[in-house]
PDB file of C-alpha atoms in Angstrom:
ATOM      1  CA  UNK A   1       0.000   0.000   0.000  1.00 64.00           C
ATOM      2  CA  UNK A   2       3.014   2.236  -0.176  1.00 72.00           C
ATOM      3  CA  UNK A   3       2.376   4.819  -3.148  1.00 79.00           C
ATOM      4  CA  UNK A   4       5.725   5.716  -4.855  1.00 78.00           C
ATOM      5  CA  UNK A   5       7.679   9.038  -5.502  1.00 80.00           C
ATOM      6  CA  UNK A   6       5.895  10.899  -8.334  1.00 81.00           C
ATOM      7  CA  UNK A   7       2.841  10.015  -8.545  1.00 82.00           C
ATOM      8  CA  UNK A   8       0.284  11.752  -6.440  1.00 86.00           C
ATOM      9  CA  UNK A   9      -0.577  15.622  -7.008  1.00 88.00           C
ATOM     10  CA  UNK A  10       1.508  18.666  -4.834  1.00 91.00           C
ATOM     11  CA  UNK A  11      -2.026  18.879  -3.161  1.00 92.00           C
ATOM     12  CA  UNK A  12      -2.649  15.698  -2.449  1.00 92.00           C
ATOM     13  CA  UNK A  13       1.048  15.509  -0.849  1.00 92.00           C
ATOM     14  CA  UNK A  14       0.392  18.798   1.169  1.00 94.00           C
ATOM     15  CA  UNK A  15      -2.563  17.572   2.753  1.00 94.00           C
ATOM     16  CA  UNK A  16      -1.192  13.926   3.996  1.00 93.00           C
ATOM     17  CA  UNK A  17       1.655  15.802   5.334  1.00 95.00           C
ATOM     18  CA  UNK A  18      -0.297  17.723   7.036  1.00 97.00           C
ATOM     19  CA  UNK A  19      -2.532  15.245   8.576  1.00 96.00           C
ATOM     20  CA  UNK A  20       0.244  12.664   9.381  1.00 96.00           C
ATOM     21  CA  UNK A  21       2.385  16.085  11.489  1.00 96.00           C
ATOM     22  CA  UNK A  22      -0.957  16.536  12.955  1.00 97.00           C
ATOM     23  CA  UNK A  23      -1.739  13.124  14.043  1.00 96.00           C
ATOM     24  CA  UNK A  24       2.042  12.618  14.597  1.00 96.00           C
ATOM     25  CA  UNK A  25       1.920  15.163  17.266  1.00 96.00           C
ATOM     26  CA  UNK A  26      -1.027  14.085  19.227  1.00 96.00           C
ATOM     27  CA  UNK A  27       0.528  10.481  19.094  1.00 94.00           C
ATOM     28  CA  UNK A  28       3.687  11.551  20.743  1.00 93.00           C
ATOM     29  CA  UNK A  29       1.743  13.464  23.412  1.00 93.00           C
ATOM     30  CA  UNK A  30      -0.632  10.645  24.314  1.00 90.00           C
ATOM     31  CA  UNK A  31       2.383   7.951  24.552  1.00 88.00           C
ATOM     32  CA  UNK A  32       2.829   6.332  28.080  1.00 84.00           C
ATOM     33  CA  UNK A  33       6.479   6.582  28.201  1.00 83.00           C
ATOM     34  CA  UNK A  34       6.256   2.974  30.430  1.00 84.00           C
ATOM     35  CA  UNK A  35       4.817   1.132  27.482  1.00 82.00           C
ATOM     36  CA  UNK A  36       7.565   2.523  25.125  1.00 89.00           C
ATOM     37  CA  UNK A  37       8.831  -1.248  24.347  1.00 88.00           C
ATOM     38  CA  UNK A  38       5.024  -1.683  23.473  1.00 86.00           C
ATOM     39  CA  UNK A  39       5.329   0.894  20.609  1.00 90.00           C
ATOM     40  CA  UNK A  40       8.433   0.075  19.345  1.00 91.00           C
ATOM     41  CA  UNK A  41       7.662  -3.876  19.117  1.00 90.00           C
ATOM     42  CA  UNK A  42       4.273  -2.956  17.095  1.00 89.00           C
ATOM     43  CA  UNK A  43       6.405  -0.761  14.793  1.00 91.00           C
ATOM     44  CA  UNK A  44       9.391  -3.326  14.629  1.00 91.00           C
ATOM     45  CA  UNK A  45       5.846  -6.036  13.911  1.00 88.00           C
ATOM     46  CA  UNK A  46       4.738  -3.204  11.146  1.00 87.00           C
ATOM     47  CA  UNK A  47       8.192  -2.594   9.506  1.00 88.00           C
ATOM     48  CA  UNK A  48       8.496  -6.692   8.855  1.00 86.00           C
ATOM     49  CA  UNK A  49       4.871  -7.314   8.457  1.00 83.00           C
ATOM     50  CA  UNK A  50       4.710  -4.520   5.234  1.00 79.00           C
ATOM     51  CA  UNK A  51       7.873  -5.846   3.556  1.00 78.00           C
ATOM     52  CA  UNK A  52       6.344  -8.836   2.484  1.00 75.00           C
ATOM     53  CA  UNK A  53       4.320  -7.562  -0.460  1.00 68.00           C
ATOM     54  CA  UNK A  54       2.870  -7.898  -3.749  1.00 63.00           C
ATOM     55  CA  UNK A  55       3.630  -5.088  -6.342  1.00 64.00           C
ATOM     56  CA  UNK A  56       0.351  -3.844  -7.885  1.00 55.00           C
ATOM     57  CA  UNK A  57       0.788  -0.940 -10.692  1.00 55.00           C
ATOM     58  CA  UNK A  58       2.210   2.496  -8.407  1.00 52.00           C
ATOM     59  CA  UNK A  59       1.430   0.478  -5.216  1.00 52.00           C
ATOM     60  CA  UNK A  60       1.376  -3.194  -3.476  1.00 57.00           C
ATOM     61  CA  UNK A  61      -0.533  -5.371  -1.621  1.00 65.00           C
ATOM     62  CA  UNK A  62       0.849  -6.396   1.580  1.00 73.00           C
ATOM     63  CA  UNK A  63       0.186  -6.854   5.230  1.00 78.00           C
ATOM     64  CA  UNK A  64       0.028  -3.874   7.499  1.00 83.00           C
ATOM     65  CA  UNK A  65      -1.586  -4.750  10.666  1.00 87.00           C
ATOM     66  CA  UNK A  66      -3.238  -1.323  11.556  1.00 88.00           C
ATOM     67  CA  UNK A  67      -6.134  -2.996  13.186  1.00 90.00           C
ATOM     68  CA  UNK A  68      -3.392  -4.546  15.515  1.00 90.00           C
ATOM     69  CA  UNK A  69      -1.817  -1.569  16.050  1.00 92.00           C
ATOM     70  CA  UNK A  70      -4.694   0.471  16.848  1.00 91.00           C
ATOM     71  CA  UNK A  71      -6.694  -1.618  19.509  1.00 89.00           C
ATOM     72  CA  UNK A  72      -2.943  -1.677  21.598  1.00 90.00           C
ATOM     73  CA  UNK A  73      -1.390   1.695  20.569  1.00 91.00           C
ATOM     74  CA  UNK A  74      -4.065   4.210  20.098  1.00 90.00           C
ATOM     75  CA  UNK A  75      -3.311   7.655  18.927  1.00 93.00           C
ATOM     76  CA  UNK A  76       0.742   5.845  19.202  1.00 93.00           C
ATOM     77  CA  UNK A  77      -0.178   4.035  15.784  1.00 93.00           C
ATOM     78  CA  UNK A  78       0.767   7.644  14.206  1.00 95.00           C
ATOM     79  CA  UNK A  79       4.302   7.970  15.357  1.00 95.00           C
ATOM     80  CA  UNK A  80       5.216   4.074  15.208  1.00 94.00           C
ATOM     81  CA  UNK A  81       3.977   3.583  11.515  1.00 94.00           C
ATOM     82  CA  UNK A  82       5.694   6.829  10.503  1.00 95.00           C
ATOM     83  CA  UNK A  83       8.422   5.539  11.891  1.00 94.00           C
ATOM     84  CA  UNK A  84       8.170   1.857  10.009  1.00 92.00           C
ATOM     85  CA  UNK A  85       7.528   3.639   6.343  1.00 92.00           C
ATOM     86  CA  UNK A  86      10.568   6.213   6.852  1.00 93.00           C
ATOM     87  CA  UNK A  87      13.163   3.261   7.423  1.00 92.00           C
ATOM     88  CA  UNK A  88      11.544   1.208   4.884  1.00 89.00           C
ATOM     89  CA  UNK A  89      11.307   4.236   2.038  1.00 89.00           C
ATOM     90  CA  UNK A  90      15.480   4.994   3.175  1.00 90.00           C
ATOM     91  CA  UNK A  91      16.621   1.480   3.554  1.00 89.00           C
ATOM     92  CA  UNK A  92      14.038  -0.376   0.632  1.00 85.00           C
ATOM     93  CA  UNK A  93      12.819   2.786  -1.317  1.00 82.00           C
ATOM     94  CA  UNK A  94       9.443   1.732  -0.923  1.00 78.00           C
ATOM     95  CA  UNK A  95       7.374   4.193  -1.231  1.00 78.00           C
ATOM     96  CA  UNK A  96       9.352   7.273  -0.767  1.00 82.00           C
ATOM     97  CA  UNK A  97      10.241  10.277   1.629  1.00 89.00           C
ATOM     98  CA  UNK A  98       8.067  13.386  -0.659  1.00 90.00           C
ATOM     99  CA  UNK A  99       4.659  10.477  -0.060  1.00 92.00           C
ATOM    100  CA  UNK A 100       5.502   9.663   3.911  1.00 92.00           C
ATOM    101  CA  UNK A 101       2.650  11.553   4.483  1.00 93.00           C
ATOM    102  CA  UNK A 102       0.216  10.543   2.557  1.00 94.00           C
ATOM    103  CA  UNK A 103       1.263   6.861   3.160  1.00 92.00           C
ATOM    104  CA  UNK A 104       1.442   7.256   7.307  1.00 94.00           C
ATOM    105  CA  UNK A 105      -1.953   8.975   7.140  1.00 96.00           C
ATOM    106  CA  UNK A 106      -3.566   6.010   4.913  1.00 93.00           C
ATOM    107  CA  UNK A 107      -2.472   3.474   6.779  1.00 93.00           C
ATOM    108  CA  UNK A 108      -2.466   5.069  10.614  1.00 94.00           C
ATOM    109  CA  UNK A 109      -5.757   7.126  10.400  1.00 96.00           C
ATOM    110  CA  UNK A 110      -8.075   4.100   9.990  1.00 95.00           C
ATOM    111  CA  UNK A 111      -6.105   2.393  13.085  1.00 94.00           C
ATOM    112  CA  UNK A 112      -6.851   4.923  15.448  1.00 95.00           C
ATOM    113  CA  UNK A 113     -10.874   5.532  14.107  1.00 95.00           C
ATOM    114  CA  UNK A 114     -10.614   1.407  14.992  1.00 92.00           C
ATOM    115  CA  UNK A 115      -9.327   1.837  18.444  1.00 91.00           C
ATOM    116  CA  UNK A 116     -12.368   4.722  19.210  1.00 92.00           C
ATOM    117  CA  UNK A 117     -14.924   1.865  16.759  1.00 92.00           C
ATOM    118  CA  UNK A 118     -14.000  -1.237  19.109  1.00 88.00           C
ATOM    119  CA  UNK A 119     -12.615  -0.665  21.995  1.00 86.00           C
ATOM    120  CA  UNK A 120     -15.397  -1.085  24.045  1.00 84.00           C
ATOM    121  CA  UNK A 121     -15.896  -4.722  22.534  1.00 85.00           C
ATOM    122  CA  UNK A 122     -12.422  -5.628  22.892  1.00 82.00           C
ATOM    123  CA  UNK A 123     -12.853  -5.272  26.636  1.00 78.00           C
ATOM    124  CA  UNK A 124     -15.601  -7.958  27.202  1.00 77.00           C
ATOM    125  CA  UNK A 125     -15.795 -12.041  26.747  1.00 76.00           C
ATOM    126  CA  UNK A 126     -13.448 -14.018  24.885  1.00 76.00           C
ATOM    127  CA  UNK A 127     -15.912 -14.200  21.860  1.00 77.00           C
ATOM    128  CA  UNK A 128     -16.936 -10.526  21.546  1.00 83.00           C
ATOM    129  CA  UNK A 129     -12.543 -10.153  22.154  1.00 87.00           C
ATOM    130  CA  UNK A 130     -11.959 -11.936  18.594  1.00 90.00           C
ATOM    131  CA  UNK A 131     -14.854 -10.300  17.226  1.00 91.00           C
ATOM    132  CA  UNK A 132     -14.001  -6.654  17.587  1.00 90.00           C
ATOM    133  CA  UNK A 133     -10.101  -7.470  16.604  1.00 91.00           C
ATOM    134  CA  UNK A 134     -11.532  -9.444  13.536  1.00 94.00           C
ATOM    135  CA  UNK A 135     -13.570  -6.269  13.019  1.00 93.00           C
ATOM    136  CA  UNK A 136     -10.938  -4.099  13.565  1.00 93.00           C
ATOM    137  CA  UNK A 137      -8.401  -5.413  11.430  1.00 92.00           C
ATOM    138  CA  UNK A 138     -10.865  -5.715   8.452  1.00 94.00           C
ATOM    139  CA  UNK A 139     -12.055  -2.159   8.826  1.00 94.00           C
ATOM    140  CA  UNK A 140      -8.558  -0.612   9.218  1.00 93.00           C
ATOM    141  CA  UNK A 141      -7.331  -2.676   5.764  1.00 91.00           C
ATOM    142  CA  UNK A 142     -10.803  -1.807   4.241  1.00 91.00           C
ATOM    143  CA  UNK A 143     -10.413   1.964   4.926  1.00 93.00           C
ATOM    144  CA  UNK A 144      -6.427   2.129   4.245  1.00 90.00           C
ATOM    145  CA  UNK A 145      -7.460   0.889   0.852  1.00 88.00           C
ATOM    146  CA  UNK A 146      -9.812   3.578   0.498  1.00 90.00           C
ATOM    147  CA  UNK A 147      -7.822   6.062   1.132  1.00 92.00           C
ATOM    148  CA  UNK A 148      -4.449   4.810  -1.136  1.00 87.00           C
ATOM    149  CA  UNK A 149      -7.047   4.926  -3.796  1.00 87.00           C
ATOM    150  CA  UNK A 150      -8.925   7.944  -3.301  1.00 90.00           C
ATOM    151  CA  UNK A 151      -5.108   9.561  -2.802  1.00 90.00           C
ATOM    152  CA  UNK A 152      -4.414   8.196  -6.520  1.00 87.00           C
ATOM    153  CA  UNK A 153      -7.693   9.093  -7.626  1.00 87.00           C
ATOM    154  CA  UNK A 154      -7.404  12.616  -7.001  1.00 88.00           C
ATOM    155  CA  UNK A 155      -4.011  12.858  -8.306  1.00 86.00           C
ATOM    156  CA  UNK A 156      -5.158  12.444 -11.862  1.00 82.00           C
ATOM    157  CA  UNK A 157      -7.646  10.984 -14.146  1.00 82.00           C
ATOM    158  CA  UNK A 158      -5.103   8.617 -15.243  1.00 80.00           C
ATOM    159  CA  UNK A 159      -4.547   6.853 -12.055  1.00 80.00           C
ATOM    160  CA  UNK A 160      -8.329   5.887 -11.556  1.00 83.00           C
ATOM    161  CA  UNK A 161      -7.687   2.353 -12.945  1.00 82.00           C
ATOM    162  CA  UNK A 162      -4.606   1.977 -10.939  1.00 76.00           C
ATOM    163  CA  UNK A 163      -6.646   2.728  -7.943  1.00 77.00           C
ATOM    164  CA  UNK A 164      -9.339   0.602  -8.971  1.00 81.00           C
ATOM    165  CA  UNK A 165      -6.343  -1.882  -9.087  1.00 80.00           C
ATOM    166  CA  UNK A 166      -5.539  -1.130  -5.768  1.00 74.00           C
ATOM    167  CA  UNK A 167      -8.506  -1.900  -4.135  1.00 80.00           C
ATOM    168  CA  UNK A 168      -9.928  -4.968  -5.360  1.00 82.00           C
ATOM    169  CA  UNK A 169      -6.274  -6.612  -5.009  1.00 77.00           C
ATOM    170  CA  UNK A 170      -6.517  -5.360  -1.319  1.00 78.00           C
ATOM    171  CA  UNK A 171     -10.036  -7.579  -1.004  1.00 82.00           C
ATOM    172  CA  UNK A 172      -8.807 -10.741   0.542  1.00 83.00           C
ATOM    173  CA  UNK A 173      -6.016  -9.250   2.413  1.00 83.00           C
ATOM    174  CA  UNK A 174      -8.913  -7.430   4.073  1.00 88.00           C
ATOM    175  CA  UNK A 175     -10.109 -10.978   6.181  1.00 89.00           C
ATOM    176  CA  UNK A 176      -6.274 -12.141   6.062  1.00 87.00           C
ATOM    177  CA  UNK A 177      -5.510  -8.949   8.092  1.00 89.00           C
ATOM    178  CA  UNK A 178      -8.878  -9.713  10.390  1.00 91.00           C
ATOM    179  CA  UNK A 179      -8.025 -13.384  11.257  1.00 92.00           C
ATOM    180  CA  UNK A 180      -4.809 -12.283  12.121  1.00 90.00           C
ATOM    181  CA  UNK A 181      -5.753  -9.412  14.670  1.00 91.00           C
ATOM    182  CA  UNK A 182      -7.864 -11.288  15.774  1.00 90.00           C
ATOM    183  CA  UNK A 183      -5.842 -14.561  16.693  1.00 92.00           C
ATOM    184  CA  UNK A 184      -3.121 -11.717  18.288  1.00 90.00           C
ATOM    185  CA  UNK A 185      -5.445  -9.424  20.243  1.00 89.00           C
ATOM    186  CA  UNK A 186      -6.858 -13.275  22.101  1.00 88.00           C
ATOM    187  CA  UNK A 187      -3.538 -14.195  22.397  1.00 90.00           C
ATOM    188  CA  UNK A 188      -2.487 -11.165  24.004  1.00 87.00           C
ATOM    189  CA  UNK A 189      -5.191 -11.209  26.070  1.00 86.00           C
ATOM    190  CA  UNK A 190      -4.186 -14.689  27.801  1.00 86.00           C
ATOM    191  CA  UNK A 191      -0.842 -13.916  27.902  1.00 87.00           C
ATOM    192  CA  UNK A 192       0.031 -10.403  28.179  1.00 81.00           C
ATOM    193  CA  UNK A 193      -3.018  -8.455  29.041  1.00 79.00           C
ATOM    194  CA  UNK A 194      -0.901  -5.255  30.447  1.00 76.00           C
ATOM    195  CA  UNK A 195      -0.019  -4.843  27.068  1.00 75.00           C
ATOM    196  CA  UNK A 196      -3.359  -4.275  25.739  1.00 75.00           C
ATOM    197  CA  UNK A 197      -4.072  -1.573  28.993  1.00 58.00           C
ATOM    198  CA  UNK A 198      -4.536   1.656  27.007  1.00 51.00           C
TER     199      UNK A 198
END
């Protein structure tokens, strides 16, 4: 899902850098310093998680885990994705440095909206646990989709297809992304429920 240098309009660049400073910002204020390890393990989880991908036209289809990282990290999701896609555009050019923005935002916006969405399921039985992660890592794949291809989408005529692309490729990585979160957020649960204390 990382869009690559040169291809999305100055305005379209603009406002993700905008957004992802904004969100950036909150995220470093609302970090408990004591779960620090927490953030930088779900980022570490992120970086590897998002190499694996699929090249797709200007983008790919991989793994990205925002559900995950939204039910445990909150408003953190902004600073420890930004800080996955920045080593991964400098170390494996994916994506790039001038569409960090616009990439952060895509992917980290929907992972906070899921941690305000589900929260309060995540915090009852063991079913309604898998449920909401399930939930939450579908919606947070189904919305980061959304948003890489409205970004394309809006940065020319000519990249409607390729966004089209985007999307439908992104369809079954969708419930790949939901089983997942939710097999990790129960497991966490068992075994390391401090973790999941926001």
């Amino acid at each position: 899902m990382h869009i690559s240098e040169g291809v999305l309009s100055w305005p379209v660049l603009a406002g993700g850098a905008v957004l992802t400073v904004a969100g950036t910002a909150i995220g470093l204020k609302k970090i408990d310093y004591d779960r620090i390890m927490s953030v930088a393990i779900l980022s570490a989880t992120f970086f590897i998680a998002s190499l694996i991908h699929v090249p797709i036209g200007p983008s790919s289809a991989h793994l990205i885990l925002g559900g995950l990282l939204g039910v445990v990290l909150g408003w953190a999701a902004f600073p420890s994705i930004l800080v996955g896609l920045a080593l991964q555009a400098v170390l494996f050019q994916y994506g790039g440095l001038t569409v960090l923005g616009v990439n952060c935002f895509n992917m980290a916006a929907p992972a906070v909206l899921c941690y305000y969405l589900f929260r309060p399921m995540l915090l009852r039985g063991a079913g309604s646990r898998f449920a909401g992660a399930f939930a939450c890592g579908f919606l947070a794949m189904l919305l980061s989709a959304t948003l890489t291809a409205a970004a394309l989408a809006l940065s020319g005529d000519e990249f409607i297809e390729a966004a089209q692309v985007l999307f439908v490729a992104h369809l079954p990585i969708m419930a790949i992304e939901g089983v997942i979160t939710g097999f990790a957020y129960s497991f966490l649960s068992k075994v390391k429920p401090e973790v999941l204390s926001c």
